[in-house]
PDB file of C-alpha atoms in Angstrom:
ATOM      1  CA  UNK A   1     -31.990 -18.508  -5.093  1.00  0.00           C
ATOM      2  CA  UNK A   2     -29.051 -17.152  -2.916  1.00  0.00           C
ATOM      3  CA  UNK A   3     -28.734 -19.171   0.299  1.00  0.00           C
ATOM      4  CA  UNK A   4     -28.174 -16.952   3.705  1.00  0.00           C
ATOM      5  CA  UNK A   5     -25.127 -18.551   5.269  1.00  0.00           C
ATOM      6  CA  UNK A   6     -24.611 -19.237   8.483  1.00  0.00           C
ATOM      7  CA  UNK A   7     -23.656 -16.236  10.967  1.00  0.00           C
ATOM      8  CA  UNK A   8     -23.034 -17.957  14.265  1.00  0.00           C
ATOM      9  CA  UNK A   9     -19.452 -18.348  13.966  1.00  0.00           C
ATOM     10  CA  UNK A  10     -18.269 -16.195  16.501  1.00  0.00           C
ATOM     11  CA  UNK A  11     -17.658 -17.759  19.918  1.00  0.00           C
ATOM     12  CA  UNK A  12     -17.427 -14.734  22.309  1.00  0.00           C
ATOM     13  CA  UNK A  13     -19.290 -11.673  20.522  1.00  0.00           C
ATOM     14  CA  UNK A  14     -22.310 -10.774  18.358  1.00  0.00           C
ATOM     15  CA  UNK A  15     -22.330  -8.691  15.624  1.00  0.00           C
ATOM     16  CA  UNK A  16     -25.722  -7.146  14.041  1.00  0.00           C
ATOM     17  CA  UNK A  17     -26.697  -5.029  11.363  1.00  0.00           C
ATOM     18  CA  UNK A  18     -29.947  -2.705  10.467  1.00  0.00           C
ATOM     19  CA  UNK A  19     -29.779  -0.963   7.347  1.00  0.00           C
ATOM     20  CA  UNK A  20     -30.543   2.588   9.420  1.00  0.00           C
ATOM     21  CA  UNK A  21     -28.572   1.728  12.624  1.00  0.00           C
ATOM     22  CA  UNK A  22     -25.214  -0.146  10.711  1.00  0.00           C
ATOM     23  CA  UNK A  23     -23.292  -2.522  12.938  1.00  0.00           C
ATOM     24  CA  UNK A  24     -23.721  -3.137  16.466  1.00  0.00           C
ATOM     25  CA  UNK A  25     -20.784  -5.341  18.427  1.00  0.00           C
ATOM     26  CA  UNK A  26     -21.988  -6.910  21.923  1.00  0.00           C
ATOM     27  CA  UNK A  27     -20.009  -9.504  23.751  1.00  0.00           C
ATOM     28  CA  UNK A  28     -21.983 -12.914  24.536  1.00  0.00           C
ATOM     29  CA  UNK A  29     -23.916 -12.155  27.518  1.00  0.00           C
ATOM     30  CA  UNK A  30     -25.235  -8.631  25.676  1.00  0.00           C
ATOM     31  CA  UNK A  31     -22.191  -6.326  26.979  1.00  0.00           C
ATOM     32  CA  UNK A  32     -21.732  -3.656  24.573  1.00  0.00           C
ATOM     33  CA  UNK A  33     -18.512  -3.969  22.794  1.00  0.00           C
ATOM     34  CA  UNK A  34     -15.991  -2.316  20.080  1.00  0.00           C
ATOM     35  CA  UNK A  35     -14.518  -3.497  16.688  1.00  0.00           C
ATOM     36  CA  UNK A  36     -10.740  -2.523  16.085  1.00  0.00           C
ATOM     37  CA  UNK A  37      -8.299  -3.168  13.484  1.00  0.00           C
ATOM     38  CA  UNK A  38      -4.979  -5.134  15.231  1.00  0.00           C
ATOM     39  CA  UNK A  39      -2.136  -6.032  12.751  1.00  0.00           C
ATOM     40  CA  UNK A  40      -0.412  -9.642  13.099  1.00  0.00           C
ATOM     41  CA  UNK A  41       2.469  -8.060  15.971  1.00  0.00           C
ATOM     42  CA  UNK A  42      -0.748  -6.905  17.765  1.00  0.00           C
ATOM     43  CA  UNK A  43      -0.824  -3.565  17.840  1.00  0.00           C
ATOM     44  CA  UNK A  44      -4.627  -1.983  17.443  1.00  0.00           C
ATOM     45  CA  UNK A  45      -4.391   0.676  14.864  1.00  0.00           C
ATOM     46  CA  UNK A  46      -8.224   1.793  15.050  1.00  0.00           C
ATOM     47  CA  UNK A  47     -10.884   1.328  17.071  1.00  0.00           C
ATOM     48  CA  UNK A  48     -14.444   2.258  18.386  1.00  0.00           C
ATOM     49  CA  UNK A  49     -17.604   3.508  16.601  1.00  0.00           C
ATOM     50  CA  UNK A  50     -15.595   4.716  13.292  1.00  0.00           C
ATOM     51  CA  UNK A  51     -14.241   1.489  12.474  1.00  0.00           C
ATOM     52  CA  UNK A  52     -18.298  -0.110  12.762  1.00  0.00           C
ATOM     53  CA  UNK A  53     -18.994   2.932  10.733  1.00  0.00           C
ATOM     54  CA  UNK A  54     -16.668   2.383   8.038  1.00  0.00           C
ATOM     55  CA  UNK A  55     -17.103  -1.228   8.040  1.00  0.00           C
ATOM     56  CA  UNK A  56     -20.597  -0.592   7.254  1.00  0.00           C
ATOM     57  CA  UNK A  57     -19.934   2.006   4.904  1.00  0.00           C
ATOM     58  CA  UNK A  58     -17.665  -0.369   2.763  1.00  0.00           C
ATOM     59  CA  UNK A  59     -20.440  -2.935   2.862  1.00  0.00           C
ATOM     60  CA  UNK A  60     -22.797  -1.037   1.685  1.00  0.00           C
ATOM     61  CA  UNK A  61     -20.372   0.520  -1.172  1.00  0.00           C
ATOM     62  CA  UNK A  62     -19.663  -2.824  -2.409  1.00  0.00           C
ATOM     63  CA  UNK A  63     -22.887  -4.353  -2.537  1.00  0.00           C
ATOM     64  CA  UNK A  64     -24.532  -1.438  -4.140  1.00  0.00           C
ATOM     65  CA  UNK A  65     -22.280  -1.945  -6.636  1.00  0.00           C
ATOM     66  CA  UNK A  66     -22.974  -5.542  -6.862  1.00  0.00           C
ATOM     67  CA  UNK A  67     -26.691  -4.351  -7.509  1.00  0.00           C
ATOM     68  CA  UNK A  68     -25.607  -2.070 -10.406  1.00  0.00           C
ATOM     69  CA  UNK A  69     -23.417  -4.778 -12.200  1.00  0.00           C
ATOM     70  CA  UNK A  70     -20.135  -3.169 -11.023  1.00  0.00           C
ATOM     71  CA  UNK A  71     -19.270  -5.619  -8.338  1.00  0.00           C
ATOM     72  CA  UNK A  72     -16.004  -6.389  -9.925  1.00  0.00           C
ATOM     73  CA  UNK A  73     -14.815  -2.836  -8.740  1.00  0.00           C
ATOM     74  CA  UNK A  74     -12.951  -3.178  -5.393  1.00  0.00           C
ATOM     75  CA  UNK A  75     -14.000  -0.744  -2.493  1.00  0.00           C
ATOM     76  CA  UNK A  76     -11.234   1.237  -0.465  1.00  0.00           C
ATOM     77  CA  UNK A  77     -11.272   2.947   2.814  1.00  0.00           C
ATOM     78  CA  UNK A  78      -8.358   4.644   4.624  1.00  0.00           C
ATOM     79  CA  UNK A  79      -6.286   7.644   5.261  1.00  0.00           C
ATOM     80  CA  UNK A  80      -6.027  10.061   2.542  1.00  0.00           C
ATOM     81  CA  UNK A  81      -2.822   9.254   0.566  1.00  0.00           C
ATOM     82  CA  UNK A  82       0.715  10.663   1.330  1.00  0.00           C
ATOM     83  CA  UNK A  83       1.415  13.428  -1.424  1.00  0.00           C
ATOM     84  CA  UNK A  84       4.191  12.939  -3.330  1.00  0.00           C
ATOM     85  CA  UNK A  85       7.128  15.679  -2.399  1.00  0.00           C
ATOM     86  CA  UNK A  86       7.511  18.603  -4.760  1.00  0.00           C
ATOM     87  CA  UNK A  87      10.888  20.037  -5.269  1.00  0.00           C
TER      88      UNK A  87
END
């Protein structure tokens, strides 16, 4: 039987889920808050509602291919790619 693990290991926010809502971020005391992507120098590259969104969307991606015996396959989400340069 899978075991739910343990979700309280956040000290200073909250994040929920509801399969028809997707993520909701609030601080401790209920604020309303944002996710963003920072890399290691700091800088935020995204933030807001579209990163919840697309967290969520990746979730959901890989674990309904976990359901469908595909859960090997890794799940991307980004900017389109750079074409190449024709000459």
């Amino acid at each position: 039987m899978y075991e739910i693990p343990d979700t309280n290991t956040l000290a200073h926010s909250t994040i929920s889920g509801v399969g028809h809502e997707g993520l909701t971020i609030t601080t401790a005391d209920g604020r309303p808050a944002r996710l963003a992507i920072i890399d290691d120098s700091g800088t935020v590259l995204d933030q807001g509602d579209a990163v919840a969104r697309e967290a969520w969307n990746v979730t959901l991606a890989v674990y309904m291919n976990l359901l469908i015996g595909k859960g090997y396959l890794r799940v991307y989400s980004g900017p389109p790619p750079l074409l190449a340069r024709q000459s």
